[in-house]
C-alpha positions as a LaTeX table, in Angstrom:
\begin{tabular}{lrrr}
\hline
Residue & $x$ (\AA) & $y$ (\AA) & $z$ (\AA) \\
\hline
Met1 & $-17.63$ & $-36.40$ & 3.91 \\
Gln2 & $-15.85$ & $-33.87$ & 1.83 \\
Ala3 & $-16.53$ & $-29.90$ & 1.89 \\
Lys4 & $-18.49$ & $-28.88$ & $-0.31$ \\
Leu5 & $-16.18$ & $-26.54$ & $-2.57$ \\
Ser6 & $-16.98$ & $-25.44$ & $-5.89$ \\
Thr7 & $-14.47$ & $-25.82$ & $-8.24$ \\
Gln8 & $-13.70$ & $-21.94$ & $-8.69$ \\
Glu9 & $-12.86$ & $-22.10$ & $-4.92$ \\
Ile10 & $-10.82$ & $-25.00$ & $-5.25$ \\
Thr11 & $-8.88$ & $-23.73$ & $-7.51$ \\
Glu12 & $-8.37$ & $-20.03$ & $-5.96$ \\
Leu13 & $-7.23$ & $-21.87$ & $-2.64$ \\
Lys14 & $-4.00$ & $-24.13$ & $-4.85$ \\
Asp15 & $-3.67$ & $-20.70$ & $-6.24$ \\
Ala16 & $-3.15$ & $-18.98$ & $-3.18$ \\
Ala17 & $-0.98$ & $-21.97$ & $-1.37$ \\
Glu18 & 1.27 & $-22.06$ & $-4.89$ \\
Lys19 & 1.72 & $-18.06$ & $-4.30$ \\
Ala20 & 2.48 & $-18.63$ & $-0.76$ \\
Ala21 & 5.34 & $-21.39$ & $-1.60$ \\
Leu22 & 7.38 & $-19.33$ & $-3.36$ \\
Gln23 & 7.60 & $-16.65$ & 0.05 \\
Gly24 & 9.11 & $-20.09$ & 1.44 \\
Tyr25 & 13.10 & $-19.48$ & 3.22 \\
Ala26 & 13.80 & $-23.13$ & 2.21 \\
Pro27 & 17.94 & $-22.32$ & 1.78 \\
Tyr28 & 18.73 & $-25.70$ & 3.17 \\
Ser29 & 16.25 & $-28.38$ & 1.41 \\
Lys30 & 15.12 & $-25.77$ & $-0.98$ \\
Phe31 & 11.70 & $-27.34$ & $-1.05$ \\
His32 & 9.05 & $-24.17$ & $-0.40$ \\
Val33 & 5.66 & $-25.26$ & 0.85 \\
Gly34 & 2.89 & $-22.80$ & 0.73 \\
Ala35 & $-0.44$ & $-22.95$ & 2.74 \\
Ala36 & $-3.69$ & $-21.45$ & 2.65 \\
Leu37 & $-6.95$ & $-21.79$ & 4.65 \\
Leu38 & $-10.33$ & $-21.39$ & 3.61 \\
Tyr39 & $-12.39$ & $-20.00$ & 6.75 \\
Glu40 & $-16.74$ & $-20.28$ & 6.49 \\
Asp41 & $-16.95$ & $-17.04$ & 6.07 \\
Gly42 & $-14.48$ & $-16.93$ & 3.30 \\
Thr43 & $-11.41$ & $-15.84$ & 4.58 \\
Val44 & $-8.22$ & $-17.23$ & 3.11 \\
Val45 & $-5.10$ & $-17.07$ & 5.33 \\
Thr46 & $-1.75$ & $-18.45$ & 3.88 \\
Gly47 & 1.24 & $-18.95$ & 5.26 \\
Ala48 & 4.89 & $-20.25$ & 3.68 \\
Asn49 & 7.56 & $-22.49$ & 5.23 \\
Phe50 & 10.74 & $-20.97$ & 7.12 \\
Glu51 & 13.58 & $-23.42$ & 7.50 \\
Asn52 & 16.51 & $-23.08$ & 10.12 \\
Ala53 & 19.62 & $-24.24$ & 10.33 \\
Ser54 & 18.74 & $-26.25$ & 13.88 \\
Tyr55 & 16.98 & $-28.44$ & 11.70 \\
Gly56 & 14.36 & $-29.02$ & 15.11 \\
Met57 & 13.35 & $-25.22$ & 14.46 \\
Thr58 & 12.24 & $-25.28$ & 10.94 \\
Leu59 & 8.62 & $-24.07$ & 10.52 \\
Cys60 & 6.15 & $-25.68$ & 8.57 \\
Ala61 & 3.83 & $-23.99$ & 5.96 \\
Glu62 & 0.83 & $-24.97$ & 7.72 \\
Thr63 & 1.36 & $-24.76$ & 10.80 \\
Val64 & 2.80 & $-21.06$ & 9.88 \\
Ala65 & $-0.64$ & $-20.67$ & 8.25 \\
Val66 & $-2.62$ & $-21.57$ & 11.83 \\
Ala67 & $-0.10$ & $-19.61$ & 13.89 \\
Lys68 & $-0.83$ & $-16.35$ & 11.95 \\
Ala69 & $-4.99$ & $-17.23$ & 11.62 \\
Ser70 & $-4.48$ & $-17.91$ & 15.45 \\
Ser71 & $-2.91$ & $-14.44$ & 15.77 \\
Glu72 & $-6.38$ & $-12.74$ & 14.08 \\
Gly73 & $-8.59$ & $-14.48$ & 16.06 \\
Arg74 & $-9.34$ & $-17.59$ & 14.09 \\
Arg75 & $-9.28$ & $-20.66$ & 15.66 \\
Lys76 & $-12.00$ & $-22.57$ & 14.43 \\
Gly77 & $-14.00$ & $-22.67$ & 11.00 \\
Leu78 & $-12.06$ & $-24.26$ & 8.83 \\
Arg79 & $-13.79$ & $-25.07$ & 5.97 \\
Ala80 & $-10.45$ & $-26.33$ & 3.21 \\
Val81 & $-6.33$ & $-26.22$ & 3.39 \\
Ala82 & $-4.75$ & $-26.03$ & 0.39 \\
Ile83 & $-0.71$ & $-27.88$ & $-0.05$ \\
Ala84 & 1.85 & $-26.81$ & $-2.06$ \\
Gly85 & 5.40 & $-27.22$ & $-2.06$ \\
Gly86 & 8.41 & $-27.78$ & $-5.05$ \\
Arg87 & 11.88 & $-26.55$ & $-5.81$ \\
Met88 & 12.03 & $-23.13$ & $-7.35$ \\
Glu89 & 13.70 & $-22.69$ & $-10.42$ \\
Asn90 & 13.98 & $-18.98$ & $-12.16$ \\
Gly91 & 11.75 & $-17.47$ & $-9.50$ \\
Ala92 & 8.64 & $-20.69$ & $-10.42$ \\
Leu93 & 7.48 & $-23.46$ & $-8.47$ \\
Val94 & 7.77 & $-26.71$ & $-9.74$ \\
Met95 & 5.91 & $-28.59$ & $-8.61$ \\
Asp96 & 5.94 & $-33.71$ & $-8.91$ \\
Ser97 & 3.03 & $-35.40$ & $-10.28$ \\
Ala98 & 2.79 & $-36.60$ & $-6.70$ \\
Pro99 & 0.98 & $-34.37$ & $-3.88$ \\
Val100 & 3.26 & $-33.11$ & $-1.22$ \\
Thr101 & 0.47 & $-33.52$ & 2.14 \\
Pro102 & 0.79 & $-32.12$ & 5.50 \\
Cys103 & 3.54 & $-34.14$ & 8.24 \\
Gly104 & 2.28 & $-35.68$ & 10.69 \\
Arg105 & 2.85 & $-32.43$ & 12.56 \\
Cys106 & 0.78 & $-30.83$ & 10.82 \\
Arg107 & $-1.87$ & $-32.84$ & 10.99 \\
Gln108 & $-2.18$ & $-32.45$ & 14.41 \\
Val109 & $-1.98$ & $-28.82$ & 14.47 \\
Leu110 & $-4.84$ & $-28.62$ & 11.81 \\
Asn111 & $-6.85$ & $-31.08$ & 14.50 \\
Glu112 & $-6.71$ & $-27.91$ & 16.47 \\
Val113 & $-8.79$ & $-26.41$ & 14.14 \\
Ile114 & $-10.52$ & $-28.12$ & 12.15 \\
Gly115 & $-12.37$ & $-29.49$ & 14.81 \\
Ala116 & $-12.34$ & $-33.40$ & 14.15 \\
Pro117 & $-13.17$ & $-35.82$ & 14.18 \\
Asp118 & $-16.87$ & $-34.59$ & 12.64 \\
Ser119 & $-15.31$ & $-32.32$ & 10.42 \\
Ser120 & $-15.43$ & $-32.69$ & 6.83 \\
Ala121 & $-12.81$ & $-30.31$ & 5.90 \\
Leu122 & $-11.48$ & $-31.00$ & 2.71 \\
Val123 & $-7.12$ & $-30.82$ & 1.84 \\
Ile124 & $-6.53$ & $-29.90$ & $-1.45$ \\
Cys125 & $-2.50$ & $-30.65$ & $-2.98$ \\
Ser126 & $-1.34$ & $-29.41$ & $-5.80$ \\
Thr127 & 0.77 & $-31.36$ & $-7.90$ \\
Ser128 & 2.08 & $-30.66$ & $-11.31$ \\
Asn129 & $-1.40$ & $-32.04$ & $-12.99$ \\
Asp130 & $-4.29$ & $-31.78$ & $-11.34$ \\
Pro131 & $-4.44$ & $-31.22$ & $-7.52$ \\
Val132 & $-5.45$ & $-34.30$ & $-5.13$ \\
Leu133 & $-8.29$ & $-34.31$ & $-2.75$ \\
Phe134 & $-8.53$ & $-36.03$ & 0.48 \\
Asp135 & $-11.42$ & $-35.99$ & 3.84 \\
Phe136 & $-8.94$ & $-34.42$ & 6.42 \\
Ser137 & $-10.25$ & $-37.42$ & 8.17 \\
Asp138 & $-8.17$ & $-39.76$ & 6.10 \\
Leu139 & $-5.24$ & $-38.43$ & 6.82 \\
Leu140 & $-6.13$ & $-38.20$ & 10.58 \\
Pro141 & $-8.01$ & $-40.98$ & 11.00 \\
Gln142 & $-7.97$ & $-41.59$ & 15.02 \\
Pro143 & $-6.76$ & $-38.25$ & 16.32 \\
Phe144 & $-5.97$ & $-36.91$ & 19.74 \\
Gly145 & $-7.54$ & $-33.77$ & 20.48 \\
Pro146 & $-9.32$ & $-31.26$ & 23.59 \\
Ala147 & $-12.10$ & $-34.18$ & 22.90 \\
Gln148 & $-9.67$ & $-37.44$ & 24.45 \\
Leu149 & $-8.40$ & $-34.76$ & 27.19 \\
Gly150 & $-12.02$ & $-34.18$ & 28.48 \\
Ile151 & $-11.92$ & $-30.17$ & 27.67 \\
Glu152 & $-13.58$ & $-28.39$ & 25.42 \\
Thr153 & $-11.82$ & $-25.07$ & 23.74 \\
Glu154 & $-13.48$ & $-21.82$ & 22.44 \\
\hline
\end{tabular}
């Protein structure tokens, strides 16, 4: 069951992710990714990928956004996530017709702030056409989180 977002909210969140992707630091892959997180109070927190010559230290856009939100005290209440990714050409983000979805690591990180499995968080993936919408639970159907450890988080 997808979170209820208006067409305008979906468009604004998608646009925020695309704008964030322009700030990506991708000297190695040349693939810029942006993420925008929409919280229950209407706040949007963005992040962009940050690559590193030691590839394992690269930070995905979603992880950057979650860490930024957490550093601002936001650890719960995520309604939706928008992702945009593509190559830069003449200062513009060029996307493919296939959606860029969060990687497995980012799905696990998002799981912490979405509060799955009971969440109906929406994942909006930009494309060169219309955005593709997913329920978070479809992207991470068997999550591992605090419940499996027998603990409650803040």
